[in-house]
Structures are given as structure tokens and as C-alpha cells.
Short mmCIF file of C-alpha atoms in Angstrom, two decimals:
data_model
loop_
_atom_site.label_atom_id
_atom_site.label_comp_id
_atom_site.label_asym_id
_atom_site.label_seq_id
_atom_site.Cartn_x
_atom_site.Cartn_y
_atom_site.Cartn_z
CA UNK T 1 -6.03 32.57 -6.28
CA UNK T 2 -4.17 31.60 -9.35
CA UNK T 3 -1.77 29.73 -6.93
CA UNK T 4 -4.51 27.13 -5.80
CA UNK T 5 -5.94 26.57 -9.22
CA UNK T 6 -2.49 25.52 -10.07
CA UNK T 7 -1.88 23.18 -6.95
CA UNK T 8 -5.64 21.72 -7.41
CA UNK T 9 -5.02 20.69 -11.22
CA UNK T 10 -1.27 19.56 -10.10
CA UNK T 11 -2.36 17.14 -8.06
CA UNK T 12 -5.56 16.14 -10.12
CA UNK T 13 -3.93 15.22 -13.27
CA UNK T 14 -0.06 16.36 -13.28
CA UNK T 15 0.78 14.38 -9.79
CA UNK T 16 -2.13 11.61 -9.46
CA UNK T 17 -2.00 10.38 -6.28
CA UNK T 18 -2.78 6.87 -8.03
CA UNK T 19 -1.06 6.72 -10.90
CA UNK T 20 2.14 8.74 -9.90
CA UNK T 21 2.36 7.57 -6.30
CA UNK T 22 0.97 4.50 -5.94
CA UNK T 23 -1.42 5.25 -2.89
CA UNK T 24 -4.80 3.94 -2.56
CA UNK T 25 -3.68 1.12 -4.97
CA UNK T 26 -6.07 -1.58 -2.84
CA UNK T 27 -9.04 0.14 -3.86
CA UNK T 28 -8.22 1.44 -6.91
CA UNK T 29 -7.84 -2.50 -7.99
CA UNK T 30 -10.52 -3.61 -5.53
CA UNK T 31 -13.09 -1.50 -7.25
CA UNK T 32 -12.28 -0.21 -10.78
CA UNK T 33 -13.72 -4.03 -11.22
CA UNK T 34 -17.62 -2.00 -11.88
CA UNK T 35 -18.18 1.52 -13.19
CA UNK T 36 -21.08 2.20 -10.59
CA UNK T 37 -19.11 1.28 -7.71
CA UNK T 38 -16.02 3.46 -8.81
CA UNK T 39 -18.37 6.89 -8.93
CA UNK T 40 -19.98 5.82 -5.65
CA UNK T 41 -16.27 5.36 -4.14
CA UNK T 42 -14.67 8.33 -5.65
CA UNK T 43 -16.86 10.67 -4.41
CA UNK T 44 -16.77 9.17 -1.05
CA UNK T 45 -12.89 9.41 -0.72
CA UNK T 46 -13.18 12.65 -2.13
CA UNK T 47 -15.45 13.50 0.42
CA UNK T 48 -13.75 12.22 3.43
CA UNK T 49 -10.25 12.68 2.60
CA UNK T 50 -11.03 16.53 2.10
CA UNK T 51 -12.78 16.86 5.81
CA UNK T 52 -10.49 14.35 7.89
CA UNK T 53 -7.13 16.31 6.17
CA UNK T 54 -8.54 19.48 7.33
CA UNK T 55 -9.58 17.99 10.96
CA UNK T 56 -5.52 16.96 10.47
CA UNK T 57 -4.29 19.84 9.82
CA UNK T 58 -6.23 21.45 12.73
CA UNK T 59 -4.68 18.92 15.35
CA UNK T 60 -0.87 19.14 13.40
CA UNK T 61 -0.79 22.84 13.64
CA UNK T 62 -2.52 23.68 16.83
CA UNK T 63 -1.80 20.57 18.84
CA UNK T 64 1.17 18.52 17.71
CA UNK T 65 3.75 21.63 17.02
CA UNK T 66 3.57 24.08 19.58
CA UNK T 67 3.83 20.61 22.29
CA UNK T 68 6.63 19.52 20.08
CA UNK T 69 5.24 16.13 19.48
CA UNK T 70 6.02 15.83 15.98
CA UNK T 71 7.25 12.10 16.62
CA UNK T 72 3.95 11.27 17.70
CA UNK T 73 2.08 12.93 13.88
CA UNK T 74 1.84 9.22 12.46
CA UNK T 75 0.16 7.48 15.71
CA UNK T 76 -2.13 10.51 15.81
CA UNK T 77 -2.85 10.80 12.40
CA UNK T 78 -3.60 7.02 11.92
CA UNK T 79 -6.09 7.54 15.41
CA UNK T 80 -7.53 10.21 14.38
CA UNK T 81 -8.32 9.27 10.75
CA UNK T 82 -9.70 6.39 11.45
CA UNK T 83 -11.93 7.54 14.25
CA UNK T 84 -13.48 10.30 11.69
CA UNK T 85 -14.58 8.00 9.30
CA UNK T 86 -16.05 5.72 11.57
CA UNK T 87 -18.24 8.47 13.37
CA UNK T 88 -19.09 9.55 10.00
CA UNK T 89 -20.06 6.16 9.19
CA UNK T 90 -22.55 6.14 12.45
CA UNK T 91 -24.09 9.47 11.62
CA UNK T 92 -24.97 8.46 8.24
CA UNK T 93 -26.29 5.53 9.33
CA UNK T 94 -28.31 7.65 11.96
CA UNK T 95 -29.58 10.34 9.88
CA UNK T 96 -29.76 9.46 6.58
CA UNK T 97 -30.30 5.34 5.81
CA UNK T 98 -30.35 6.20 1.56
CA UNK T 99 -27.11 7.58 1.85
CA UNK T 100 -25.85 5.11 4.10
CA UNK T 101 -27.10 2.23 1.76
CA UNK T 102 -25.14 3.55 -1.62
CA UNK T 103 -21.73 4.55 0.53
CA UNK T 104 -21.80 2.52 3.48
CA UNK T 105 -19.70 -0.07 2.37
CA UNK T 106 -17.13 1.92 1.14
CA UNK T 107 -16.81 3.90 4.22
CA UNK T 108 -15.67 0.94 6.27
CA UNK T 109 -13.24 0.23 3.68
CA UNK T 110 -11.82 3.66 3.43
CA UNK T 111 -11.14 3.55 7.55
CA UNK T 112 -7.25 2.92 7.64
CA UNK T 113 -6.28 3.63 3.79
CA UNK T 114 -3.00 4.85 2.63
CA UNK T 115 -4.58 7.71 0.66
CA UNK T 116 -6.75 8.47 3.10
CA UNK T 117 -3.55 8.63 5.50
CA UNK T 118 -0.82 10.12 2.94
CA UNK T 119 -2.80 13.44 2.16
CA UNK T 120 -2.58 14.99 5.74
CA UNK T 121 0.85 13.29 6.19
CA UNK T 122 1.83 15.07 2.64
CA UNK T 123 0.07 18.39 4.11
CA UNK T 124 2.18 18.68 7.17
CA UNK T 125 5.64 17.32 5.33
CA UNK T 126 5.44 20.37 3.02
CA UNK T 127 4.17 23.16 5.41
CA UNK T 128 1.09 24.07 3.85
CA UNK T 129 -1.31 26.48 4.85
CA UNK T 130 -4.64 25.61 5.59
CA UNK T 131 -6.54 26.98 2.32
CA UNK T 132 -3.26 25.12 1.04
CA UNK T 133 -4.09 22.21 2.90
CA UNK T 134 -7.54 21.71 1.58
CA UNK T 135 -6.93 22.66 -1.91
CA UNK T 136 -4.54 19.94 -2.04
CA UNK T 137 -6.99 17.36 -0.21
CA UNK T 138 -9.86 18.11 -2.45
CA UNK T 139 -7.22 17.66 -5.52
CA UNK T 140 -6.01 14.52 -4.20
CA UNK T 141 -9.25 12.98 -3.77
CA UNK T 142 -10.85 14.66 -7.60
CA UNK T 143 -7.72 13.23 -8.54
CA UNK T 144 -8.70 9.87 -7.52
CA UNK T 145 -11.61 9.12 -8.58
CA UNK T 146 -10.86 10.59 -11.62
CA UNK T 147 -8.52 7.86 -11.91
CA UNK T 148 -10.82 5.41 -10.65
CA UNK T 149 -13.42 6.19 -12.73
CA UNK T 150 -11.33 5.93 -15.61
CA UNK T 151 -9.90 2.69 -14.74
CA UNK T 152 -13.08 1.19 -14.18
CA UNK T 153 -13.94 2.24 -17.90
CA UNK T 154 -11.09 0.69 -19.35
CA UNK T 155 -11.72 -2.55 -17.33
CA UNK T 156 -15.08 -3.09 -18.39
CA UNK T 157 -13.91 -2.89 -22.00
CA UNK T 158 -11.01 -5.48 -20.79
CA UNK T 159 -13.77 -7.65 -19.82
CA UNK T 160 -14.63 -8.09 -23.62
CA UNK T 161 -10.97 -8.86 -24.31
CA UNK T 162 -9.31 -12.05 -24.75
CA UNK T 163 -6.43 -11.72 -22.63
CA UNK T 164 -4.02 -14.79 -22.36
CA UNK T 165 -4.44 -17.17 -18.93
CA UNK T 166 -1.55 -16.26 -16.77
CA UNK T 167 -2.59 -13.06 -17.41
CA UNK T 168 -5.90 -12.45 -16.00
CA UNK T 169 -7.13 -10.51 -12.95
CA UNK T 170 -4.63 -8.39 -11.14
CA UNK T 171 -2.15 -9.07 -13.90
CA UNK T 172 -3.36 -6.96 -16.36
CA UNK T 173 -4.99 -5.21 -13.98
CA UNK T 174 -1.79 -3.47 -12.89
CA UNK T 175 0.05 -3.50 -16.98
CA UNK T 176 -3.33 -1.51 -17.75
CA UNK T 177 -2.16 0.79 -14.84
CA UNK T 178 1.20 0.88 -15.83
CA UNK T 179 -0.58 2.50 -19.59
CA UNK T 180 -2.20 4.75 -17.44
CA UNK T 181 -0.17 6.24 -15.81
CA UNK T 182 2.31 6.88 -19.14
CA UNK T 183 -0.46 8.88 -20.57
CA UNK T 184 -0.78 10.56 -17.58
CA UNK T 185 3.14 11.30 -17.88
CA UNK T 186 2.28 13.97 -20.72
CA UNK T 187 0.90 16.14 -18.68
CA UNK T 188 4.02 16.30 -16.22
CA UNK T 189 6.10 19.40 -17.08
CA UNK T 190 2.70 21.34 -18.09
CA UNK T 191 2.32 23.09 -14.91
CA UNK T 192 5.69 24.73 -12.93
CA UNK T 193 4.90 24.03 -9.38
CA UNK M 1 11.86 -31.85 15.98
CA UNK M 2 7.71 -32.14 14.47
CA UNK M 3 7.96 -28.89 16.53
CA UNK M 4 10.94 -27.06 14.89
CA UNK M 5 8.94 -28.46 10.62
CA UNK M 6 5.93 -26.93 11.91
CA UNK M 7 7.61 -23.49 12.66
CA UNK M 8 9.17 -24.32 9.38
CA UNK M 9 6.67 -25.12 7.63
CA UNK M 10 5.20 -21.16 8.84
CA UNK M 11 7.78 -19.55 7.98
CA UNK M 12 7.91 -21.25 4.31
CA UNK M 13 4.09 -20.33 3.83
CA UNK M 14 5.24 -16.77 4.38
CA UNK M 15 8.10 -16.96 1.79
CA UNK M 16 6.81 -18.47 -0.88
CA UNK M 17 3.16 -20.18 -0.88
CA UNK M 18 1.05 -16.96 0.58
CA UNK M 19 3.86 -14.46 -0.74
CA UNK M 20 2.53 -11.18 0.32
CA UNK M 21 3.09 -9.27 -2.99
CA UNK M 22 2.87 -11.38 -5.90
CA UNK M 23 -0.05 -14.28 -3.95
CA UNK M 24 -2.28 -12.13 -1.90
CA UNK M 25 -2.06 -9.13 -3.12
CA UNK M 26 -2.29 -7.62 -0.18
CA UNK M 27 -0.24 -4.55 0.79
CA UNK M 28 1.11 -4.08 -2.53
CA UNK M 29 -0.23 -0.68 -1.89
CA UNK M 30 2.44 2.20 -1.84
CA UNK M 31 5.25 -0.04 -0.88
CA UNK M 32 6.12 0.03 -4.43
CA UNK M 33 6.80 3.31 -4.92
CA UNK M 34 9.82 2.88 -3.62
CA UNK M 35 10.95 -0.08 -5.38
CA UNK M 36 12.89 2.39 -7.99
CA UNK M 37 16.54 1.28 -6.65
CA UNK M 38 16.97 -1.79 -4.72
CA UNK M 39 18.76 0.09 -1.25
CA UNK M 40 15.13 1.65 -0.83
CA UNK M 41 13.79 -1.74 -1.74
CA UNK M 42 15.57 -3.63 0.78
CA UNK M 43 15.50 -1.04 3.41
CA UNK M 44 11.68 -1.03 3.47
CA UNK M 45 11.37 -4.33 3.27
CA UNK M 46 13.60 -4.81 6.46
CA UNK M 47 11.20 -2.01 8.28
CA UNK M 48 8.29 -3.81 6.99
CA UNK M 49 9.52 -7.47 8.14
CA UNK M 50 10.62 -5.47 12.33
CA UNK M 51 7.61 -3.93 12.38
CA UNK M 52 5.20 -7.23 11.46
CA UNK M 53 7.31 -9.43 13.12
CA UNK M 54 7.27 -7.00 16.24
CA UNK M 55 3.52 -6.41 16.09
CA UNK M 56 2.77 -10.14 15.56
CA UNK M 57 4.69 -10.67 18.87
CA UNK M 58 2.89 -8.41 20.98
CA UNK M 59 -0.84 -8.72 19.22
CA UNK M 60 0.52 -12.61 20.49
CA UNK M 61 1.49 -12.06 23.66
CA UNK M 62 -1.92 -9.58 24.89
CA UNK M 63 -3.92 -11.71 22.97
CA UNK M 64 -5.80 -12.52 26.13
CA UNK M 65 -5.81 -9.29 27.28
CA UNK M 66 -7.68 -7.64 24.26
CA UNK M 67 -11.63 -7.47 24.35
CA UNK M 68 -12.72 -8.97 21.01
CA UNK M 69 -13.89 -5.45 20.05
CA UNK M 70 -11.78 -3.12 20.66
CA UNK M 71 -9.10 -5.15 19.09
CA UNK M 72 -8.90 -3.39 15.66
CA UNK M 73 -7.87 -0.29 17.35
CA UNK M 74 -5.31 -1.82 19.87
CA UNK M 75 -3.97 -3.33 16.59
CA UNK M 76 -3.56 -0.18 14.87
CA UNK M 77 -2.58 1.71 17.90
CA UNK M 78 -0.15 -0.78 18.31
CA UNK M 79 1.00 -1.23 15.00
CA UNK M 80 1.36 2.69 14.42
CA UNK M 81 3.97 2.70 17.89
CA UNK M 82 5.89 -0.02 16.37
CA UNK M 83 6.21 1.79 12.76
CA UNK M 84 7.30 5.31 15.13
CA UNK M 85 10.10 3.50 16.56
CA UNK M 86 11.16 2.49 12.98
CA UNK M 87 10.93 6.21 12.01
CA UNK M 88 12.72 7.47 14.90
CA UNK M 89 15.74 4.85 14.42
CA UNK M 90 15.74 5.21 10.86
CA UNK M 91 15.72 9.18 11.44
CA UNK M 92 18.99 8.31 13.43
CA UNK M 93 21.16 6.12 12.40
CA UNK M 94 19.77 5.93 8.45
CA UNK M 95 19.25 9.29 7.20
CA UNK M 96 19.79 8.57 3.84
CA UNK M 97 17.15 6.06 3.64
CA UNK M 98 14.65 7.87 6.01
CA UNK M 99 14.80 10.87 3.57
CA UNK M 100 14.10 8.83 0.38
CA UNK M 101 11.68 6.63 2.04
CA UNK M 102 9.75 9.79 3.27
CA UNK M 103 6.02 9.13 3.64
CA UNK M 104 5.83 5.92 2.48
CA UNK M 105 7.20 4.83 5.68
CA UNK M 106 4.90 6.28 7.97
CA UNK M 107 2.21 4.71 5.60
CA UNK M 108 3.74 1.20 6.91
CA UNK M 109 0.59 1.49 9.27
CA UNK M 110 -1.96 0.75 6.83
CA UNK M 111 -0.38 -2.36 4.96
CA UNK M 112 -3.13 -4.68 5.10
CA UNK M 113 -0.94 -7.52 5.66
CA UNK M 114 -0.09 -6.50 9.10
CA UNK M 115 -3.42 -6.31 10.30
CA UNK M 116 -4.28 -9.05 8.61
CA UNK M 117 -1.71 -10.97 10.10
CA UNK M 118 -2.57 -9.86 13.49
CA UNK M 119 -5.94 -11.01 13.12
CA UNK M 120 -5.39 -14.47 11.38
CA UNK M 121 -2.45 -15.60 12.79
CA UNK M 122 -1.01 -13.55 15.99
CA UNK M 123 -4.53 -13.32 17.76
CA UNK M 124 -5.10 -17.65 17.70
CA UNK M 125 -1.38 -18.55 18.49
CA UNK M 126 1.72 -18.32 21.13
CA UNK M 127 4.42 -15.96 21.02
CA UNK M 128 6.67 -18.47 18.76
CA UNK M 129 4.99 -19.53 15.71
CA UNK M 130 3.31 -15.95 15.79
CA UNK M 131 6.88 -14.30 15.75
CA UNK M 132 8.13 -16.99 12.94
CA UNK M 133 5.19 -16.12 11.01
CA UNK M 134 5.92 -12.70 11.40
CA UNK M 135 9.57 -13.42 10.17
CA UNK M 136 8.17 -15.49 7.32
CA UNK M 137 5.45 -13.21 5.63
CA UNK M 138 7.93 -10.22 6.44
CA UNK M 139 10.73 -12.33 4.26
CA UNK M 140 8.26 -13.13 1.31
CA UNK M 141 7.72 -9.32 1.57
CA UNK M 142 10.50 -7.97 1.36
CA UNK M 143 12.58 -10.51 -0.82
CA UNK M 144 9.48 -9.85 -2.89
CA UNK M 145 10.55 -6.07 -2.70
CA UNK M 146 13.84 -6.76 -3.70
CA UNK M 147 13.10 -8.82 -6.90
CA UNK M 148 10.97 -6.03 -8.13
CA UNK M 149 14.04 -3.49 -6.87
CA UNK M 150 16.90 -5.26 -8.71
CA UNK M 151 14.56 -5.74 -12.19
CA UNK M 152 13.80 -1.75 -11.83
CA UNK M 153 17.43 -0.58 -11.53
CA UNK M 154 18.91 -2.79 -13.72
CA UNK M 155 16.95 -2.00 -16.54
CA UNK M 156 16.14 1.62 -15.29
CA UNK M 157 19.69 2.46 -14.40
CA UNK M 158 21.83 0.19 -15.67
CA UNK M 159 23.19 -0.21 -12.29
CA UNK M 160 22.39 -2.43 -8.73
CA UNK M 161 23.33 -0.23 -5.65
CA UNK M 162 24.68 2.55 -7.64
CA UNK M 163 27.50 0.36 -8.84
CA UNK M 164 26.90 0.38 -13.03
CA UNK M 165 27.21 -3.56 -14.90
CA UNK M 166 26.92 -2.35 -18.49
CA UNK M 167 29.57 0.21 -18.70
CA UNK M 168 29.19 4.02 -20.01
CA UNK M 169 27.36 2.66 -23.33
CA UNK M 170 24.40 1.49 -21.96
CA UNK M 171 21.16 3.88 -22.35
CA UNK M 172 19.11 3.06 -19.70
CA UNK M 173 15.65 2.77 -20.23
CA UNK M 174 14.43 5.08 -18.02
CA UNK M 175 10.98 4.13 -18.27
CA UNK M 176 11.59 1.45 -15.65
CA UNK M 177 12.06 4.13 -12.62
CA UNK M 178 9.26 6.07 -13.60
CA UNK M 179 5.72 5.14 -11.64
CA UNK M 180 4.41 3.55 -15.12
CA UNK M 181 7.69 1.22 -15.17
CA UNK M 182 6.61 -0.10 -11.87
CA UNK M 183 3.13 -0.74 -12.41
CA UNK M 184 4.32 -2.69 -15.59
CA UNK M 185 7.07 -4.93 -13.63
CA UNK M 186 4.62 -5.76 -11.35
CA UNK M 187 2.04 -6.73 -13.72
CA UNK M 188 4.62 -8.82 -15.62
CA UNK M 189 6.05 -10.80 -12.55
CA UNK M 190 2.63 -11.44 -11.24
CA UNK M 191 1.84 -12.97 -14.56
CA UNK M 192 4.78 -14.80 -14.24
CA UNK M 193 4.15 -16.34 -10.83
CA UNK M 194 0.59 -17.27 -11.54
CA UNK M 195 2.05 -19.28 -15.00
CA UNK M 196 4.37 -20.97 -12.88
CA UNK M 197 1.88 -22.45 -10.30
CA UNK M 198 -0.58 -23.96 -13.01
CA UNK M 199 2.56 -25.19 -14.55
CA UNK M 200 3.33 -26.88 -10.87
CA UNK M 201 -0.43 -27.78 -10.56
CA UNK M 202 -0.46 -29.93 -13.92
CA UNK M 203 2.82 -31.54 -13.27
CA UNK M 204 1.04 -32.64 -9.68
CA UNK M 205 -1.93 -33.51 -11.48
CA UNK M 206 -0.05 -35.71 -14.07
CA UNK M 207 1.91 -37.10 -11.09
CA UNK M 208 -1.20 -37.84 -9.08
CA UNK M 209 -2.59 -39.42 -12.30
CA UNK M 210 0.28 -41.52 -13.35
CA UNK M 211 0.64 -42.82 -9.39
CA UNK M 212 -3.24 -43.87 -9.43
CA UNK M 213 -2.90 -45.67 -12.17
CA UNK M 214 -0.12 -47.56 -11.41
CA UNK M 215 -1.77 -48.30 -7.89
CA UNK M 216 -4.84 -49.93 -10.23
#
């Protein structure tokens, strides 16, 4: 038990997918730009990164190794990824309209995403069970939008800022990033893993 | 010869006017985690430049084939074969590389640029200009790559390609390897390259101005 508390703060703070290994920079620039949108987004990736790395790990371990099609894992993976989200993005839009107004758009974004991608590709690199493999998933994607969230806070302060012309938009954008992920750099060392 | 400019004139736009990295912005995604040293630099910036060049070529070439939509998937489906072969040769013949690069290579698939290119460019033209523009955005990606590559070790290492400049004194500032290091560099040149095309824009301006009046 112990052992997946560990990996789930790990990747949450000590190894931020964001801040630590630059995945799912696009959004995390696209949309730290409002607060709202960053909760609304988090949660989604969080959502759907947790289900379509377990769906992963199902095909990887059940379908791609005992064939012996490991050179096909990225094609697959990609496929398969991106077919999940976009059947999840029907069946919302099906079943329930309210929750396909507040997370619809990010859905569509979220389709082909490195994050989205990197967490199953991560899961099956390192030979993780499958409690393993969620665990880490649901870190990953906690991790995030903690992140996210975070960002977004610090950006609407920024807006208030007077920050010199060349500057402005993705510049400091990324330098603000850059702070981030330094503070995040005291927690490395904190947990052995 | 208007023929060979215009290919030129594609291949430029790639290089330096719609720069992937430091213009669009596209893509910048988790290609720069690997910008630490500049031989993982450069090698994924060659990778990058094969496999958009490639997929350009044949998005081009079944452009008439594709039904308008289904085409995001043939893209990806394509894209993703292209980005195997990559793997499997690197896997080969670059082991070195393919080990450092790990993930981040397989994640070639979902650089925006590609797609985007497919869609913009490849889908609307011939073979040529689509495999030029391929060459062109894949340059401006990866020289792009390299810039950020040689700033990172130099300062991070004190070294370029493991060979050291500033002899056994130097303290590195390690900093510059680390994740935060990157984010910063990137900030900085992007800062850089957005003072230096208002500083183009006013000199035009001021040109433009000076020209009209001499005209009246």
C-alpha cells in the first residue's frame, strides 16, 4: 500500500509531468491563460488520462506482448488513445449535454496530446503492474492540473504586472515556468523511489 | 527559375519567418526536454525534420485519395508509421541516442506542427513544394533545437559535444540542464526573437516612411 502512496505523490509533486518533463506543455500554456478553464481542464485530463492508460495497459500486456508486436506499441497507442477520447466525447454529448457543455471543448483538444500519450508509453517502458499502472496515471494527471491550476493563478496575477514589451505572452509565460518548476525542485530527493 | 525562388521562398518561411519553436509556438511541447546537450538536440531535430518531411510527402502524394473526413486519422496513422521507422532505425544503428531520447521520440506523433503541416500545406499542394516545405519547417525546427542545445550545454556543462571550452576551472552552472534551466532559455530566446522583429518592423516602417516622402 505504502508503495503506491509513494509512486502517486512522486509523480504529483516530486516528478511533475509538466514542470519536470515538459509534456502537455501546449495546454498547459494554452490554458493557464483563465483560472476557470484550468480546473475544468485538469480534471478532464485527469479523468481521461487515468481510463485510456488503463485501456493501454490492457491492450500492451494482453495484446501487444504475447504477439511480440512491441514495434507496433506507438502506432497502437496513438490509435487507440485517440479513438477513446473521441467516443468519450460522443457519449457525453449523448447522455449528458451539461457535462458536455463545461468539458467538451477540452476533450477535442486533449485527442492526440503528448501527456495524454506519454503516461501509457511511460507505463509499459518501466514494466508496471496494473494497480501500478493506474496509480501512476491518476498521479500524472493530479499532477497536472495541479500544475495547471497553479499556473493559471500566477498568470492572472501576471496580468496586473507591468512586464516589459518583448516580453509579453509566451515569453514570460515559459520564464514563469522555468520559477516553477525550481520550486518544484525542493521537493526532489524527498521521496526514494 | 520563378519556379526554383518559389520553392525557395518555402523553404525560407520554414527557417526563419514561421520558425516552428520560437514563431508559432507550436510543438514546443516535449521536444525540449531533450535539449540538455546538443547530440540529443540535433539528433531529434534530424528525426523530427525525416519524419515531417516524409509525412508531408505522402499526406501530398494521397491527397486525392483521402476522404475529407477521415483525413485526421490517415494523418496520424500515417504520421505514427513514419515516427516507427525512425524508432526502429534509430534502435539500430543509434543506440546511444535512441536510449537517451527514450519516450520523447515516440511522442514525435503528437507535435502539432506535423499535423498542422499536413493539413495547411501537404493536403493543397504537389509532391515538391510539399516535400521542400517539409525540409524547411523541419530545418527551422531543428536548427531551432540546436540553438537552445548549444546555450544549455555551454552554460550547463561547460562543454559542446562532451568536448569541455573552459578548462577544469569552470563551475558549471548546472541550473541550465535541469528542466527549470530550459523553461528559462526558452523564455529568454523567445523574448529575444520577438525584440528583434519589432526592431525589423520599425526600421521597415521608417524605410517605408522616408521612401514616401521622397516620392511626394
Amino acid at each position: 500500500m505504502m508503495e503506491y502512496v509513494l509512486l502517486f505523490l512522486s509523480t504529483v509533486i516530486v516528478n511533475n509531468f509538466v514542470l519536470s518533463r515538459f509534456l502537455g506543455l501546449c495546454i498547459f500554456f494554452g490554458v493557464s491563460k483563465s483560472l476557470n478553464a484550468s480546473v475544468g481542464m485538469g480534471m478532464a485530463v485527469a479523468s481521461v488520462m487515468t481510463v485510456s492508460s488503463t485501456l493501454a495497459w490492457v491492450v500492451y500486456n494482453y495484446v501487444l506482448v504475447p504477439f511480440h508486436l512491441h514495434f507496433l506499441t506507438t502506432v497502437v497507442f496513438v490509435i487507440l488513445v485517440a479513438c477513446f477520447v473521441q467516443l468519450l466525447e460522443m457519449i457525453i454529448r449523448k447522455f449528458a449535454p451539461a457535462l458536455y457543455n463545461l468539458w467538451g471543448i477540452y476533450l477535442l483538444l486533449i485527442a492526440t496530446n503528448c501527456i495524454i500519450l506519454g503516461v501509457p508509453l511511460i507505463n509499459a517502458e518501466s514494466n508496471y503492474g496494473f494497480v501500478k499502472s493506474v496509480v501512476h496515471a491518476f498521479g500524472s494527471g493530479v499532477g497536472f492540473a495541479f500544475a495547471l491550476i497553479l499556473m493559471a493563478s500566477l498568470r492572472e496575477r501576471l496580468a496586473l504586472a507591468d512586464v516589459p514589451k518583448p516580453f509579453q505572452g509566451l515569453s514570460i509565460a515559459f520564464i514563469l515556468a522555468g520559477l516553477l518548476a525550481l520550486a518544484f525542485m525542493g521537493f526532489s530527493g524527498m521521496i526514494p523511489i | 527559375m520563378s519556379a526554383v525562388r518559389g520553392l525557395w521562398q518555402i523553404f525560407v518561411n520554414g527557417l526563419f519567418e514561421s520558425n516552428p519553436i520560437f514563431r508559432l509556438a507550436l510543438s514546443l511541447c516535449p521536444a525540449l526536454a531533450v535539449t540538455s546537450n546538443v547530440y540529443n538536440a540535433f539528433g531529434m531535430g534530424m528525426s523530427v525534420l525525416f519524419v515531417i518531411t516524409a509525412n508531408n510527402m505522402a499526406v501530398s502524394l494521397t491527397r486525392k485519395l483521402i476522404n475529407a473526413k477521415v483525413r485526421v486519422p490517415v494523418y496520424i496513422t500515417s504520421i505514427a508509421t513514419i515516427v516507427t521507422v525512425v524508432q526502429l532505425v534509430l534502435e539500430a544503428y543509434f543506440p546511444r541516442l535512441y536510449q537517451e531520447l527514450g519516450i520523447y521520440l515516440a511522442l514525435i506523433v503528437v507535435f502539432a506542427i506535423i499535423l498542422a503541416r499536413a493539413e495547411v500545406f501537404a493536403a493543397k499542394n504537389p509532391i515538391i513544394p510539399s516535400m521542400v516545405d517539409g525540409l524547411g519547417m523541419g530545418a527551422g525546427f531543428a536548427g531551432a533545437m540546436v540553438l537552445i542545445g548549444v546555450i544549455r550545454e555551454v552554460i550547463g556543462n561547460g562543454t559542446i559535444l562532451d568536448i569541455p571550452l573552459f578548462g577544469p576551472n569552470y563551475a558549471p552552472a548546472l541550473i541550465m540542464i535541469l528542466p527549470a534551466g530550459g523553461f528559462i532559455t526558452i523564455g529568454l530566446l523567445i523574448a529575444f526573437f520577438n525584440h528583434l522583429t519589432e526592431v525589423r518592423k520599425q526600421a521597415r516602417e521608417k524605410l517605408a516612411l522616408q521612401e514616401g516622402g521622397e516620392t511626394a
